[in-house]
Coordinates of C-alpha atoms and ligand atoms in Angstrom, one line a residue:
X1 CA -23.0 5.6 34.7
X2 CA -19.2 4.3 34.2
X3 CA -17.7 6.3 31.0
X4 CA -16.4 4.0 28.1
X5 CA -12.9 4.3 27.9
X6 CA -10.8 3.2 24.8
X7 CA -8.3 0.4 26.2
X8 CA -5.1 2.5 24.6
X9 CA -7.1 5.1 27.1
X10 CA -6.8 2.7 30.5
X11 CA -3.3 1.6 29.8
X12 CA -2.6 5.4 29.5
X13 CA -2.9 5.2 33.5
X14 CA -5.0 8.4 33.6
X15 CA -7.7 6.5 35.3
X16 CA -6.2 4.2 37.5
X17 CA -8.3 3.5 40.3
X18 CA -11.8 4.4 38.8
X19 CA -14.5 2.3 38.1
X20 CA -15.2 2.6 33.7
X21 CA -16.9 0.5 31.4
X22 CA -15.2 -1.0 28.2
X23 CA -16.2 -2.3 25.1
X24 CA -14.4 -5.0 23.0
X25 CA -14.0 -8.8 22.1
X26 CA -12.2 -11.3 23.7
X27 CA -8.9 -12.0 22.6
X28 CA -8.1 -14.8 25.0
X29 CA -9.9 -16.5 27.8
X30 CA -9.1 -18.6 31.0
X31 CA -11.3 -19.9 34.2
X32 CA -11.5 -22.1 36.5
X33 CA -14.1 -22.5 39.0
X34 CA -13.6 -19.5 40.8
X35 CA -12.1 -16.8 38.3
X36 CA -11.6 -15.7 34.9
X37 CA -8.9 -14.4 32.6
X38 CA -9.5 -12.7 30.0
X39 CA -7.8 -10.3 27.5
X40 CA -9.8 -7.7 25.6
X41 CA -8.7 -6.4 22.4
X42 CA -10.5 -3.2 20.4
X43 CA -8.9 -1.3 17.7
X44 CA -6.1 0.7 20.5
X45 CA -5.1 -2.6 22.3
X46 CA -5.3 -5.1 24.9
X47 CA -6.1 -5.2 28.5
X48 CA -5.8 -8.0 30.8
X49 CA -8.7 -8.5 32.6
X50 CA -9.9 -10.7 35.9
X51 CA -13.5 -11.9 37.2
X52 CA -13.5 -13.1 40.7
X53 CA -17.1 -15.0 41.0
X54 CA -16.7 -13.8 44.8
X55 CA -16.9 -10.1 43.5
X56 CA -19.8 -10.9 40.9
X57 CA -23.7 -11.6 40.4
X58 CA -23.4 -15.5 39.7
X59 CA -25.2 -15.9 36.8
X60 CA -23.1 -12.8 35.4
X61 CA -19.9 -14.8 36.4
X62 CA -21.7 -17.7 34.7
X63 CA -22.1 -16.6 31.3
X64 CA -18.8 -14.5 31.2
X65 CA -17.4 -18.0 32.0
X66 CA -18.7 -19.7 29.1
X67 CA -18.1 -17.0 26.3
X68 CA -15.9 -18.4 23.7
X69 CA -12.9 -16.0 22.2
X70 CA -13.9 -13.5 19.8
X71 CA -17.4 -13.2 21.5
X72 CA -18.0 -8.8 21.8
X73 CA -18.9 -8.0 25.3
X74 CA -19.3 -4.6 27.5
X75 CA -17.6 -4.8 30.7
X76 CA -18.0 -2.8 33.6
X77 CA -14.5 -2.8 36.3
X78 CA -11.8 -1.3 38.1
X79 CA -8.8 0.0 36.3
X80 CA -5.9 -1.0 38.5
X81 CA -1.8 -0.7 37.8
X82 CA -0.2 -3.6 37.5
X83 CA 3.5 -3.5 36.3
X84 CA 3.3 -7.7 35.6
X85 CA 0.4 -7.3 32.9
X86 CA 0.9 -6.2 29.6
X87 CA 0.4 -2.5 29.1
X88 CA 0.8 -2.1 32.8
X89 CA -2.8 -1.9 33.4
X90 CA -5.4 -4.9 34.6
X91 CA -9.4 -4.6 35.1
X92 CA -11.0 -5.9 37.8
X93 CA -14.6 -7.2 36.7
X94 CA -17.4 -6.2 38.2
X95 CA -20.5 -6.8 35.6
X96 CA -20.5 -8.1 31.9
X97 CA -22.6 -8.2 29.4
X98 CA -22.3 -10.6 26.4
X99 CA -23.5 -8.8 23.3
X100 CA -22.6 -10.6 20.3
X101 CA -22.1 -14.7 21.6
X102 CA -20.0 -17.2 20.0
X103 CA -21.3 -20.6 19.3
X104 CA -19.7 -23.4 20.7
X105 CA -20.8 -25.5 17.3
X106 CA -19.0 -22.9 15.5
X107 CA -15.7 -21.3 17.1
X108 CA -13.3 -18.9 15.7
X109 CA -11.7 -20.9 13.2
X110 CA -8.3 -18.7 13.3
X111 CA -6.6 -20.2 16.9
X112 CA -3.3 -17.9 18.0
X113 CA -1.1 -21.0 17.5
X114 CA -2.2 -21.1 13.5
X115 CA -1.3 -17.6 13.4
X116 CA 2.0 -17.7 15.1
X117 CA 3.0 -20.9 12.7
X118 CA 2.0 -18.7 9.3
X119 CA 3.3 -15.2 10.7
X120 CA 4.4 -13.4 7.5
X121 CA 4.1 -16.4 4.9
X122 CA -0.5 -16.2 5.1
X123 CA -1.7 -20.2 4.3
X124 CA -4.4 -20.2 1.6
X125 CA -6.1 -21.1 5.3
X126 CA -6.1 -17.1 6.2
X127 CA -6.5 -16.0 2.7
X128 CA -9.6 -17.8 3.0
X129 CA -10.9 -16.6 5.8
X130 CA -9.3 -12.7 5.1
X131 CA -12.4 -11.6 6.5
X132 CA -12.0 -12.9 10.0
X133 CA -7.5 -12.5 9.5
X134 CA -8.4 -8.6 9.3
X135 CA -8.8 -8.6 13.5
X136 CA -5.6 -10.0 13.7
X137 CA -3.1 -7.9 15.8
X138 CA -0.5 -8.3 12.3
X139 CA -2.7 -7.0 10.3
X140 CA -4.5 -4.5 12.4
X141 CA -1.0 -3.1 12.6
X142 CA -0.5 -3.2 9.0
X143 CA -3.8 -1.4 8.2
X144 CA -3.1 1.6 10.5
X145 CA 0.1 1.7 8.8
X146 CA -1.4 1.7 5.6
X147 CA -3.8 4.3 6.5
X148 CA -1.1 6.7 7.8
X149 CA 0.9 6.0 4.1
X150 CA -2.6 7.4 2.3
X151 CA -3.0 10.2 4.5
X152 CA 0.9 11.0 4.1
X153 CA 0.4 11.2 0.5
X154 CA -3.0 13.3 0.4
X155 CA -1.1 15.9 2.9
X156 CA 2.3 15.8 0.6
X157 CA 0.1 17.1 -2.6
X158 CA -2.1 19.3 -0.7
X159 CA 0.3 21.4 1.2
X160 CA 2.0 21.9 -2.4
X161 CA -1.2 22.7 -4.0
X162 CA -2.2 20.3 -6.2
X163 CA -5.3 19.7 -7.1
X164 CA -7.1 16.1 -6.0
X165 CA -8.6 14.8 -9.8
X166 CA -10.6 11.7 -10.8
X167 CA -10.3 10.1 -13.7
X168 CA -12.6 7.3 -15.0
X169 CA -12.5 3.3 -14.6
X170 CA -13.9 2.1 -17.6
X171 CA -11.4 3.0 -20.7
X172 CA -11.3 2.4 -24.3
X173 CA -7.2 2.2 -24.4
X174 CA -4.0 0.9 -22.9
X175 CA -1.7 2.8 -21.1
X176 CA 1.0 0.2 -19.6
X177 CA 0.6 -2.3 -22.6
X178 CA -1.5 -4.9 -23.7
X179 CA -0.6 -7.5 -22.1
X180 CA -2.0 -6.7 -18.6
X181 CA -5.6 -5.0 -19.6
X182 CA -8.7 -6.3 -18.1
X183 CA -11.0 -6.3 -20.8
X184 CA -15.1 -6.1 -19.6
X185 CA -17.9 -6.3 -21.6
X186 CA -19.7 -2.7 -22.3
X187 CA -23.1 -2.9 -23.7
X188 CA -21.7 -4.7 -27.2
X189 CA -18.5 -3.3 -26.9
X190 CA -15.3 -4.0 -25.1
X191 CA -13.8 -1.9 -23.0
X192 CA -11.0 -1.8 -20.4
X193 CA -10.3 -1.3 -16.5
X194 CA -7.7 1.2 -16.1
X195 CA -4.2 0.2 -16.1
X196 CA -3.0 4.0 -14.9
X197 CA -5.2 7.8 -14.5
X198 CA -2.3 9.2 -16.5
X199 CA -3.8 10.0 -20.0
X200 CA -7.2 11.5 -18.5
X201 CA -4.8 13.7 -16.2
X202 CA -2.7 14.9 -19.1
X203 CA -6.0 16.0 -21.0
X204 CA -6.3 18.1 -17.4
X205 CA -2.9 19.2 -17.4
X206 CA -3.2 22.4 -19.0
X207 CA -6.3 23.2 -17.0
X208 CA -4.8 22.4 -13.3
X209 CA -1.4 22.6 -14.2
X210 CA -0.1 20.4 -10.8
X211 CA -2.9 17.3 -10.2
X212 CA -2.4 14.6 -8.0
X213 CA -5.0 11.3 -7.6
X214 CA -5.2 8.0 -5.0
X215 CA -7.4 5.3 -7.0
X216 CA -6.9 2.0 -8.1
X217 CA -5.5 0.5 -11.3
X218 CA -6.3 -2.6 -12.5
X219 CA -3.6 -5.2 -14.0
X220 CA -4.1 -8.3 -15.7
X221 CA -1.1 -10.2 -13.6
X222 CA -0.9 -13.6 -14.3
X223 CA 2.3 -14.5 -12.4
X224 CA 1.5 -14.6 -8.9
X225 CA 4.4 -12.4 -7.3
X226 CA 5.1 -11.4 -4.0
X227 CA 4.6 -7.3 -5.3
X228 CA 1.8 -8.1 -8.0
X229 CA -1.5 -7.3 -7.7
X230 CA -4.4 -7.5 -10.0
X231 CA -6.0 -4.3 -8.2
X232 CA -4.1 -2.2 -6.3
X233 CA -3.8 1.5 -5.1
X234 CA -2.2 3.8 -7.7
X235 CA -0.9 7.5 -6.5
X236 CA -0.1 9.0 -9.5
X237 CA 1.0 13.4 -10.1
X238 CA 1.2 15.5 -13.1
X239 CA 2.5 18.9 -13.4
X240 CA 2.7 21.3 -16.6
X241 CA 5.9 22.5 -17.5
X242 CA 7.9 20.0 -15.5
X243 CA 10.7 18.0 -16.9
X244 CA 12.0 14.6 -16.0
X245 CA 13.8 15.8 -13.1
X246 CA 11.6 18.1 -11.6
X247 CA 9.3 15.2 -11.5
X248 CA 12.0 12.6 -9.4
X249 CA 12.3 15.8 -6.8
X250 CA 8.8 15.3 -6.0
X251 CA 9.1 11.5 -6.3
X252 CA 11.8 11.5 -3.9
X253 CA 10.4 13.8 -1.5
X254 CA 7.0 12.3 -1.5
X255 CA 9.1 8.9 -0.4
X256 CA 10.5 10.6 2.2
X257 CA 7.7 12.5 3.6
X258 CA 6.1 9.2 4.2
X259 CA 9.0 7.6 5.9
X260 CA 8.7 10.3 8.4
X261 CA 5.2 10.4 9.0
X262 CA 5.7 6.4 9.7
X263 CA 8.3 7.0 11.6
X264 CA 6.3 10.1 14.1
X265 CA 3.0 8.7 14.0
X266 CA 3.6 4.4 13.7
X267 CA 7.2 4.1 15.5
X268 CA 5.3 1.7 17.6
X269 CA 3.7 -0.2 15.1
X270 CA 6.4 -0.6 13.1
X271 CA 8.7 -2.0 16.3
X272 CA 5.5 -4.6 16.8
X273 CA 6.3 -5.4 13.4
X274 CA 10.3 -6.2 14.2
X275 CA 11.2 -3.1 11.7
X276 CA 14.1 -1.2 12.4
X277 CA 13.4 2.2 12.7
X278 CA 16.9 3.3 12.1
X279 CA 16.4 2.2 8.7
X280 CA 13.9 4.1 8.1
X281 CA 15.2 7.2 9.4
X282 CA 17.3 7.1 6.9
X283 CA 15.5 6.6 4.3
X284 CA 13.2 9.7 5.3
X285 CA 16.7 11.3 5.6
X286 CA 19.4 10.4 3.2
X287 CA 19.1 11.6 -0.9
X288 CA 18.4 9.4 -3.3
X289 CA 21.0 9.1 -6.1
X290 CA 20.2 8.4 -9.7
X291 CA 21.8 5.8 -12.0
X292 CA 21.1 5.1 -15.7
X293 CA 19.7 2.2 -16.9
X294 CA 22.8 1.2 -18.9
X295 CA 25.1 1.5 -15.6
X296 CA 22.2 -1.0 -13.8
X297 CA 22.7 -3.6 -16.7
X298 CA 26.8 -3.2 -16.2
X299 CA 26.4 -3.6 -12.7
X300 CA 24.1 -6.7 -13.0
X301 CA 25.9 -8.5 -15.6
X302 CA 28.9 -7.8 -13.6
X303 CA 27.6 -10.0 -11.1
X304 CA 26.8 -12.6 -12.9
X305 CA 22.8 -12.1 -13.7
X306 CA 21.8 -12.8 -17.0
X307 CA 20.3 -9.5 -18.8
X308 CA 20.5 -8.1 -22.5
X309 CA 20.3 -4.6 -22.9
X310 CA 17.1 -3.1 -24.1
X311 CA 15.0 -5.6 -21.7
X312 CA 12.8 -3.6 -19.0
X313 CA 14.0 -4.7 -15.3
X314 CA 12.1 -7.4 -13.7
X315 CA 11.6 -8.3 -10.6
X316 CA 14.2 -10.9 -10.3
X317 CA 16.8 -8.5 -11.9
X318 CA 15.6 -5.5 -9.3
X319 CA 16.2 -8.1 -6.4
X320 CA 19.5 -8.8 -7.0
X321 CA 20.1 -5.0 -7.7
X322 CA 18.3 -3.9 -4.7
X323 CA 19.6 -6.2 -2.2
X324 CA 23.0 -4.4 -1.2
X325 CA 21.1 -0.3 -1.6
X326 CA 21.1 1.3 1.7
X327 CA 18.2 3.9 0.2
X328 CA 16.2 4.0 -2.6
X329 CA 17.8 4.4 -6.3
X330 CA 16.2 6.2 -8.8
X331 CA 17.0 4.4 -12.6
X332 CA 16.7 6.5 -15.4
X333 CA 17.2 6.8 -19.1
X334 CA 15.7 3.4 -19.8
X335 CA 15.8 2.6 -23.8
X336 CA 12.7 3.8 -25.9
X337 CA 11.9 0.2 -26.8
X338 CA 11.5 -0.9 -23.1
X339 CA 8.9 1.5 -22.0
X340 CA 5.7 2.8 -23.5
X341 CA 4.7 5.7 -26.3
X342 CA 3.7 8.1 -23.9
X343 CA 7.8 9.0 -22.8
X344 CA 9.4 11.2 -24.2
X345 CA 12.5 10.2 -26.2
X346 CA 16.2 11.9 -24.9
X347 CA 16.9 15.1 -27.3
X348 CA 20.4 14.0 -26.7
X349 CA 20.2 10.4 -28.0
X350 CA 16.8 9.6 -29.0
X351 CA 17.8 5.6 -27.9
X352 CA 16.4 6.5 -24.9
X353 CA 13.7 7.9 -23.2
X354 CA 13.2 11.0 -20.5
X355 CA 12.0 8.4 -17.4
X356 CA 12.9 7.0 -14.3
X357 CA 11.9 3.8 -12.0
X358 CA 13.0 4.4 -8.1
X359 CA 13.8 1.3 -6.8
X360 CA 13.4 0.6 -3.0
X361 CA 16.0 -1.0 -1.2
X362 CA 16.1 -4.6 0.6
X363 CA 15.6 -6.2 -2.4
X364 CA 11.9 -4.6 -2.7
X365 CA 12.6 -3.2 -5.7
X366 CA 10.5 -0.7 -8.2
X367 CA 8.1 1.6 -6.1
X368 CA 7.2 4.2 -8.9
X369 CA 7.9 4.7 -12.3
X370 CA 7.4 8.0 -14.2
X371 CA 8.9 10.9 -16.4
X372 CA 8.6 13.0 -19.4
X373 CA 6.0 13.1 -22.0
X374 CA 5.9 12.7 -25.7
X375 CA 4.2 16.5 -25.9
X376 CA 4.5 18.0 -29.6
X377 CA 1.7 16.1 -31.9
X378 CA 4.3 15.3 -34.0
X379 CA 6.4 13.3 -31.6
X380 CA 3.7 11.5 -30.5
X381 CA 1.8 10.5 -33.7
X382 CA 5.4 9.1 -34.8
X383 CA 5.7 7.0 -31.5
X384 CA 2.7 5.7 -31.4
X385 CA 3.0 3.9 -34.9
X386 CA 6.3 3.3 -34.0
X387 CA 4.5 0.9 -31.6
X388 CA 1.9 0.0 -34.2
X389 CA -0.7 1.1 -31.8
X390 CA -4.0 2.5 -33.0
X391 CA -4.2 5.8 -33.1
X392 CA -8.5 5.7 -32.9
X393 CA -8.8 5.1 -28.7
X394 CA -6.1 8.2 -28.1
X395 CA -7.4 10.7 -30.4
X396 CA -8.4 12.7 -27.3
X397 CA -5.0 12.4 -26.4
X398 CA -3.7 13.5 -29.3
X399 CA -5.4 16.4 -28.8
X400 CA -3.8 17.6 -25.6
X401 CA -0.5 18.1 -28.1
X402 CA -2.7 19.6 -30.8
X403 CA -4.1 22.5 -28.4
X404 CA -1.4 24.1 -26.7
X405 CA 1.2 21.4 -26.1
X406 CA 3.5 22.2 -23.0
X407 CA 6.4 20.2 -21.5
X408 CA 4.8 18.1 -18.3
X409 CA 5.3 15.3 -16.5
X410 CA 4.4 12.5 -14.0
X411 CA 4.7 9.7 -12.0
X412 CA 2.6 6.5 -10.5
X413 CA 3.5 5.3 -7.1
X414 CA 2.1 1.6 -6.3
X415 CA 0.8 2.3 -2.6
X416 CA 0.8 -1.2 -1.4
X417 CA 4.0 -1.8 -2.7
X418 CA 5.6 1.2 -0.5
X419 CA 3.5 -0.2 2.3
X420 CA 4.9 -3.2 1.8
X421 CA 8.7 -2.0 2.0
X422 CA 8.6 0.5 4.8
X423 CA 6.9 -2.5 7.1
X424 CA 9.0 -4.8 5.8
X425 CA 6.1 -7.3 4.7
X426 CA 7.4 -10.7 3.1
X427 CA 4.3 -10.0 0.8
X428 CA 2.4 -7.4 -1.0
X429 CA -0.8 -9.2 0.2
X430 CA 0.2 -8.3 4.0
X431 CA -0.7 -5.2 3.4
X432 CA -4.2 -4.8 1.4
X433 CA -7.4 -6.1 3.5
X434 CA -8.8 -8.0 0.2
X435 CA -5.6 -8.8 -1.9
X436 CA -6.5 -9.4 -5.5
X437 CA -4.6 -11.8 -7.8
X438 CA -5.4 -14.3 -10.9
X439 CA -6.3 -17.1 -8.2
X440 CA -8.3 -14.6 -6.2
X441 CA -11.5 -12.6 -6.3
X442 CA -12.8 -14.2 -2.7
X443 CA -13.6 -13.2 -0.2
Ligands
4AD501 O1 5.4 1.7 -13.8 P1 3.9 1.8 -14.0 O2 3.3 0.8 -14.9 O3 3.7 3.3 -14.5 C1 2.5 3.8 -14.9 O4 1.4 3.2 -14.7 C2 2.5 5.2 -15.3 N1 1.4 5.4 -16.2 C3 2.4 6.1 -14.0 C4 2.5 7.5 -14.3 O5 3.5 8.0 -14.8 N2 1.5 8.3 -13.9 O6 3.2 1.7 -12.6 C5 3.5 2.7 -11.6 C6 3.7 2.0 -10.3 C7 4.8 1.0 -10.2 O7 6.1 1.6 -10.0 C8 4.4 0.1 -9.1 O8 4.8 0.7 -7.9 C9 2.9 0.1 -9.1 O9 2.5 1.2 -9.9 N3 2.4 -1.1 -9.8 C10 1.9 -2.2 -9.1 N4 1.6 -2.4 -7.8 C11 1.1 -3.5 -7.4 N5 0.7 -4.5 -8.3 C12 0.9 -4.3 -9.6 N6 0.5 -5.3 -10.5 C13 1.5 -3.1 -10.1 N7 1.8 -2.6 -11.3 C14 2.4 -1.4 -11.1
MG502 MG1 7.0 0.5 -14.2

């Protein structure tokens, strides 16, 4: 029996020569009378390969001539070196099976012409068929890239012992606002989808003391952005007796911990992709500086952009700031009334509040946002009717100050949107298999 060989295996050369069986679908396919081309993808590549009917059982020859692309087969061949084909390795066919057949009534409906004509900018065509787009090479690319960025993340916390924490879906009260909660019916009452695990890891806090999570929030987007989401992957920390700073260290050094596991693990990837990888060298290299809010709104009204101070940043504001950054910014000090109860108000001129937003570079703009919290009951019972929020749905929260209050900290990182940056996507749609907005829920 032939041994099944991954194709990134064959093209490694270490079986040039030997006769091995592979398993795979077919990317494309060419024949004339005589012979066949084909090129096999799976999950580690492509491999040109060539049936000579000479070489063959006929009927074998036969049906490998008729399979349509996108048809799974099992091949059985020679692995020979061949500096012309791609990967520098070619098969030579000796038997092949057809194991799950393509109908001719009903081809694969994404050709490689449609996809080189929508690279990047994805028709409502692909969105549609997401499902079949996911084989792609573009977005296989993207999705090994994404799952490097998770595992990036899980190893940053872990190494610095935090503790993994879950907190729950289904929620009775806002964190991010209003305006963006999903609201689901709850056996006769209403409830929300999370918009953040922040509260429920707070009320943990002075159990754990350093708690990390990956999980997704839920926002009620109705703009259709290109970094908007309706669902989307939320890495959020927490740490007792951490201040506003403290916390942007570990923001910052998360950021860069990805950018070089990217870097040593998807270098290749990313090149596929047409990213430079000297840019993100330096963005796993080079600090960070900070910047206050008020010194943004200078700087942007300086150029020209239209902004009154005390209005949050948004994304066409962070665009035009962005554009020129040669590595990410962290904005902090944001006034009180642009951000939420939860952050903690500047000893030093309660106008503002202990926060920050880091803003990626390119244009991409906000990747996180984080900081203090409110943490003595006082403070936070005057905030929140400050706000004219109900007190009833963060009673338990209330708590967490009542019991033992302690300075802490944290911030939420939007995955896809950091995916979307370091690959350089032209949307944060590239970089999720089943992108969710207020048009989508299908497939
Ligand atoms: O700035 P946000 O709203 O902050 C919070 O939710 C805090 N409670 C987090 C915390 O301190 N634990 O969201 C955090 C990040 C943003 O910086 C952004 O990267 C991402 O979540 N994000 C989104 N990503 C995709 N689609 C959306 N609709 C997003 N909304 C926020
Ligand atoms: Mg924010």
């Amino acid at each position: 029996m032939a041994k099944t060989l991954w194709i990134s295996d064959i093209q490694s050369g270490s079986f040039t020569g030997e006769v091995i069986e592979l398993q795979g679908w077919i990317k494309r396919h060419r024949s004339s009378g005589k012979i066949i081309f084909m090129t096999i993808r799976d999950s580690t590549g492509e491999i040109q390969c060539v049936a000579k009917k000479a070489d063959m059982n006929e009927e074998n020859f036969d049906s490998l001539k008729n399979a349509l692309i996108e048809s799974s087969v099992k091949l059985t061949g020679l692995v020979k070196s061949d500096d012309r084909a791609p990967g520098g390795h070619e098969l030579t066919i000796s038997a092949g099976l057809i194991i799950g057949a393509v109908n001719a009534q009903n081809p694969f409906p994404i050709t490689e012409s449609a996809m080189e004509q929508t690279e990047g900018g994805e028709t409502e065509f692909l969105l549609d068929n997401r499902h079949l787009y996911l084989r792609t090479s573009r977005m296989t690319t993207m999705l090994k890239i994404r799952s490097t960025i998770f595992g990036s993340i899980h190893e940053y916390f872990r190494k610095r012992d935090f503790i993994e924490y879950q907190a729950p879906s289904f929620v009775a009260g806002a964190v991010e606002g209003g305006s963006t909660l999903f609201e689901v019916p709850y056996f006769g009452r209403k409830a929300y989808l999370t918009q953040s695990w922040q509260l429920y890891a707070e009320a943990a806090m002075p159990a754990l003391e350093r708690l990390y999570t990956i999980a997704p929030s839920f926002r009620a987007e109705k703009s259709r952005t290109r970094r908007h989401l309706t669902e989307f992957w939320h890495a959020e920390m927490e740490i007792a007796w951490g201040g506003n700073e403290e916390v942007m260290e570990h923001g910052e050094a998360l950021v860069r911990s990805i950018a070089k596991t990217i870097l040593n693990e998807r270098s290749d990837e990313l090149e596929s992709l047409g990213r430079d990888l000297n840019l993100i060298s330096r963005y796993a290299d080079s600090p960070y500086p900070r910047m206050r809010y008020d010194e943004a709104v200078e700087t942007l009204q300086g150029m020209g952009v239209e902004i009154e101070w005390g209005q949050d940043l948004d994304y066409s504001k962070e665009k035009v700031l962005t554009k020129d950054f040669d590595v990410p910014h962290f904005l902090t000090h944001y006034p009180k009334i642009a951000k939420p109860f939860y952050h903690r108000p500047d000893p030093d001129d309660e106008k503002y509040v202990l926060c920050h937003d880091l803003l990626a570079p390119e244009g991409y703009g906000e990747i996180i946002g984080g900081g203090e919290r409110t943490w003595s009951e006082k403070e936070i019972l005057e905030r929140i009717d400050e706000e004219g929020t109900p007190r009833e749905p963060y009673e338990f929260y209330i708590d967490i100050r009542r019991y033992g209050g302690v300075p802490h900290g944290g911030f939420g990182m939007g995955v896809e949107r950091v995916c979307s940056w370091l690959s350089g996507a032209d949307h944060i749609r590239e970089v999720i298999p089943f992108p969710r907005d207020s048009r989508r829920v299908t497939p």
